[in-house]
Amino acid sequence: MPISPPDGYAPPPTLLSGRRLLITGAGDGLGRATALACAAHGASVILLGRTVAKLEAVYDQISAAGGSAAIYPMNLAGASWADYFELATVIEREFGGLDGVLHAAAHFKQFSPLYDVEPKDWIESLQVNLTAAFSLTRHCLPLLTKSDDASVVFVGDRPGREPRPFGGAYGITKAAVEQMAQMWASELKSKPQLRFNTYDPGAMRTALRKKGYPGELPEETPPPDSAVATLLWLLGPESRGVSGQRF
Ligand SMILES: NC(=O)c1ccc[n+]([C@@H]2O[C@H](COP(=O)([O-])OP(=O)(O)OC[C@H]3O[C@@H](n4cnc5c(N)ncnc54)[C@H](OP(=O)(O)O)[C@@H]3O)[C@@H](O)[C@H]2O)c1
């Protein structure tokens, strides 16, 4: 088993056939690009996000291409323990199980010194980037455990891997997510059907990126599609057995 996807990895068209995957932040950016690619490679995709119109547009695109998708609108900033329980219950009822989760949703306001982080930004960063990623994984775990091969991927970022100044609440939550993924992987290593990894996609031309780099020209950063191949590999069977790793 290679520890990472081969250079120029080109996923086979049926890579994700039969897989039921939940993707947060599926209405835009990396989540959207990955949802479209997962459906195109045979997965049934549960599109979770905040803005219904964006989710509907992704749903329509997947359906028009003959793929399978469902929409689950949810504002992760205000979601409760009970909401995550209900989400897992609905997935079990409607899909009969779950084979993977991509945690792509993120709240980011701006780069700033810690001293200047506003209370609302702090709380929303923790809610969306950390609490939601924990609670959703926690409540979906019984479903994932029943899968033969379940993959949970948390999306990381450089400020969460290196303690750099001005990463703000976002950087702190991304660092905590890296730690959390390692903890899930080591606590559950007796269950080889479960794997937990993090993936830093690098700079991508998205709404989130624009908040941090408002002066950047569009052609200076690649679109989110450029980061999708590694995610397909991580969510698919070719990375079976790979857990507790950072990509
Ligand atoms: N862009 C980069 O350069 C870069 C670099 C490294 C890592 N990342 C990571 O990549 C991931 C995807 O980010 P992106 O760049 O693709 O950003 P994006 O295009 O802004 O997408 C972020 C997604 O998160 C959703 N979201 C935000 N707050 C939410 C909430 N309260 N409830 C539910 N959904 C919520 C957004 O929904 P709405 O569209 O409805 O607001 C959007 O679909 C993030 O984890 C980010 O940290 C990005």
XYZ file of C-alpha atoms and ligand atoms in Angstrom:
295
model
C 0.000 0.000 0.000
C 1.576 3.313 -1.020
C 1.537 5.894 1.746
C 0.435 8.655 -0.621
C -1.226 8.843 -4.043
C 1.195 8.394 -6.929
C 2.300 11.529 -8.791
C -0.313 12.502 -11.349
C -2.822 10.145 -9.718
C -5.775 9.600 -12.053
C -8.648 7.911 -10.213
C -10.445 5.165 -12.104
C -14.016 6.188 -13.129
C -15.649 3.681 -10.765
C -13.327 4.408 -7.815
C -16.153 5.318 -5.425
C -18.959 3.090 -6.693
C -21.284 2.105 -3.878
C -19.783 4.565 -1.405
C -21.968 6.920 0.612
C -20.022 10.059 1.435
C -20.952 13.081 3.549
C -19.267 16.345 2.522
C -19.518 19.525 4.595
C -19.140 22.887 2.909
C -20.376 21.170 -0.243
C -21.918 24.294 -1.750
C -18.695 26.088 -2.610
C -14.927 25.885 -3.041
C -13.143 22.655 -2.212
C -16.252 20.936 -0.813
C -18.189 21.634 -4.007
C -15.347 20.521 -6.303
C -14.884 17.313 -4.305
C -18.612 16.568 -4.190
C -18.863 16.864 -7.982
C -15.796 14.665 -8.469
C -16.973 12.046 -5.945
C -20.358 11.783 -7.659
C -18.649 11.542 -11.050
C -16.625 8.613 -9.677
C -19.697 6.710 -8.532
C -20.351 7.857 -4.954
C -23.709 8.841 -3.485
C -22.968 12.219 -1.984
C -24.714 13.915 0.937
C -24.217 17.639 0.433
C -24.143 19.475 3.771
C -23.895 23.237 3.874
C -25.378 26.510 4.972
C -26.670 28.129 1.769
C -29.507 26.104 0.244
C -29.274 27.741 -3.201
C -25.608 26.715 -3.500
C -26.372 23.146 -2.431
C -29.235 22.983 -4.939
C -26.924 24.127 -7.734
C -24.439 21.340 -6.899
C -27.283 18.844 -6.617
C -28.618 19.867 -10.040
C -25.180 19.548 -11.609
C -24.690 16.054 -10.162
C -28.191 14.938 -11.175
C -27.777 16.294 -14.719
C -24.613 14.213 -15.070
C -26.468 11.090 -13.899
C -24.972 11.040 -10.398
C -26.563 10.493 -6.995
C -26.820 13.211 -4.342
C -28.928 14.499 -1.463
C -28.997 17.855 0.286
C -28.733 18.375 4.037
C -28.856 22.110 4.897
C -27.246 22.860 8.238
C -25.674 25.944 9.779
C -22.697 24.500 11.629
C -22.258 27.709 13.618
C -25.477 27.087 15.533
C -25.811 23.310 15.401
C -26.410 21.413 18.628
C -25.520 17.899 19.817
C -29.126 16.931 19.023
C -28.782 18.254 15.449
C -25.790 15.967 14.811
C -27.674 13.037 16.312
C -30.568 13.762 13.960
C -28.201 14.034 10.976
C -26.762 10.577 11.698
C -30.287 9.179 12.184
C -31.441 10.582 8.843
C -28.358 9.247 7.025
C -28.936 5.779 8.466
C -32.630 5.861 7.526
C -32.173 7.252 4.010
C -28.839 5.731 2.987
C -28.523 2.704 5.282
C -24.977 3.650 6.273
C -21.974 5.857 5.624
C -18.534 5.154 4.134
C -16.768 8.460 4.536
C -16.835 12.087 5.602
C -14.987 15.090 4.209
C -14.901 18.003 6.634
C -14.406 20.891 4.190
C -16.620 23.610 5.745
C -14.686 26.371 7.438
C -15.215 29.749 9.006
C -12.462 32.290 8.386
C -12.853 36.020 8.882
C -9.381 37.480 8.460
C -5.756 37.159 9.510
C -5.229 39.156 12.702
C -3.164 39.310 15.871
C -4.660 37.179 18.628
C -5.220 40.309 20.708
C -7.603 41.623 18.054
C -9.698 38.500 17.505
C -13.345 39.447 17.992
C -15.501 37.290 20.291
C -17.941 36.415 17.475
C -15.092 35.327 15.187
C -13.550 33.250 17.998
C -16.808 31.462 18.806
C -17.781 30.866 15.167
C -14.305 29.522 14.315
C -14.504 27.054 17.181
C -18.076 26.048 16.297
C -17.646 25.522 12.563
C -14.020 24.402 12.309
C -13.656 22.321 15.459
C -16.884 21.560 17.339
C -18.774 20.640 14.165
C -15.925 18.430 12.918
C -15.815 16.665 16.285
C -19.568 16.340 16.859
C -20.349 15.188 13.342
C -17.594 12.554 13.454
C -18.704 11.461 16.926
C -22.349 10.981 15.910
C -21.570 9.330 12.574
C -19.037 6.942 14.108
C -21.508 4.077 14.702
C -22.462 4.231 11.003
C -18.861 4.483 9.832
C -17.871 1.548 12.030
C -20.411 -0.647 10.228
C -18.781 0.139 6.853
C -16.151 -2.283 5.507
C -13.867 0.640 4.741
C -14.664 4.126 6.046
C -12.510 7.194 5.548
C -12.778 10.463 7.484
C -10.798 13.394 6.099
C -10.352 16.696 7.903
C -9.184 19.624 5.779
C -6.159 21.319 7.300
C -4.271 24.500 6.495
C -0.742 25.794 6.988
C -1.539 28.009 10.004
C -2.690 24.831 11.779
C 0.543 22.967 11.038
C 3.043 25.701 11.868
C 2.512 28.111 14.764
C 2.642 31.282 12.662
C 1.617 34.762 13.789
C -1.740 36.215 12.721
C -3.477 32.894 12.060
C -6.038 34.013 14.623
C -8.867 31.788 15.809
C -8.782 29.989 12.426
C -5.166 28.883 12.935
C -5.899 27.625 16.428
C -8.890 25.586 15.304
C -6.939 24.090 12.390
C -4.142 23.058 14.804
C -6.731 21.434 17.083
C -8.246 19.556 14.143
C -4.823 18.071 13.283
C -4.526 16.857 16.881
C -8.088 15.528 16.898
C -7.556 13.493 13.723
C -4.468 11.869 15.257
C -6.418 11.086 18.423
C -9.322 9.466 16.551
C -6.806 7.432 14.523
C -4.874 6.179 17.533
C -7.887 5.556 19.778
C -9.595 3.519 17.048
C -6.631 1.665 15.562
C -8.160 -1.620 16.752
C -10.890 -1.000 14.130
C -8.996 -1.287 10.829
C -12.108 -0.437 8.807
C -11.870 3.160 10.091
C -9.281 5.726 9.043
C -8.756 9.366 9.896
C -6.409 11.680 8.020
C -5.879 15.380 7.400
C -5.244 17.070 4.086
C -3.873 20.561 3.431
C -4.917 21.470 -0.118
C -2.598 24.489 -0.331
C -3.660 27.807 -1.808
C -6.901 27.664 -3.823
C -8.914 30.390 -5.517
C -12.004 30.458 -3.260
C -14.142 32.881 -1.255
C -12.251 31.939 1.898
C -8.883 32.652 0.302
C -10.072 36.054 -0.903
C -10.725 37.148 2.689
C -7.087 36.484 3.621
C -5.513 37.717 0.381
C -7.896 40.337 -1.058
C -5.278 41.735 -3.458
C -4.325 38.397 -5.009
C -5.034 38.070 -8.717
C -7.250 35.106 -9.687
C -4.586 33.644 -11.967
C -2.100 33.525 -9.067
C -3.835 30.616 -7.343
C -5.218 27.371 -8.788
C -8.940 26.515 -8.620
C -10.099 24.002 -5.995
C -10.317 21.261 -8.654
C -6.519 21.123 -8.471
C -6.751 19.664 -4.956
C -9.390 17.028 -5.589
C -7.314 14.028 -6.752
C -5.695 13.449 -3.360
C -9.113 13.644 -1.698
C -10.537 11.038 -4.068
C -7.616 8.788 -3.230
C -8.140 9.346 0.501
C -11.900 8.708 0.285
C -11.508 5.680 -1.961
C -10.336 2.102 -1.439
C -6.775 2.640 -2.688
C -5.803 4.334 0.586
C -7.215 1.558 2.760
C -5.111 1.131 5.899
C -3.714 4.668 5.781
C -4.667 6.420 9.022
C -3.297 9.113 11.301
C -1.420 10.761 8.411
C -1.115 14.325 7.187
C -1.260 14.953 3.461
N -8.717 28.355 -0.111
C -7.506 28.077 0.356
O -6.510 28.650 -0.103
C -7.337 27.040 1.441
C -6.032 26.668 1.813
C -5.858 25.684 2.772
C -6.988 25.094 3.358
N -8.245 25.496 3.001
C -9.386 24.800 3.626
O -10.185 24.252 2.597
C -11.521 24.079 3.100
C -12.514 24.617 2.092
O -12.341 26.008 2.024
P -12.514 26.815 0.664
O -11.259 27.530 0.417
O -13.081 25.901 -0.345
O -13.564 27.912 1.144
P -15.006 28.331 0.618
O -15.094 28.270 -0.858
O -15.285 29.627 1.290
O -15.933 27.177 1.190
C -16.184 27.071 2.560
C -17.474 26.323 2.726
O -17.780 26.254 4.137
C -19.151 26.540 4.289
N -19.449 27.096 5.602
C -18.904 28.179 6.191
N -19.523 28.419 7.356
C -20.475 27.471 7.502
C -21.464 27.201 8.478
N -21.614 27.969 9.542
N -22.283 26.123 8.305
C -22.163 25.336 7.218
N -21.261 25.555 6.243
C -20.434 26.607 6.383
C -19.430 27.600 3.214
O -20.812 27.679 2.997
P -21.448 28.965 2.248
O -20.900 28.933 0.870
O -22.891 28.695 2.316
O -21.004 30.157 3.012
C -18.645 27.034 2.046
O -19.412 26.084 1.338
C -11.572 24.765 4.448
O -11.495 23.807 5.472
C -10.329 25.659 4.436
O -9.860 25.877 5.734
C -8.450 26.439 2.041
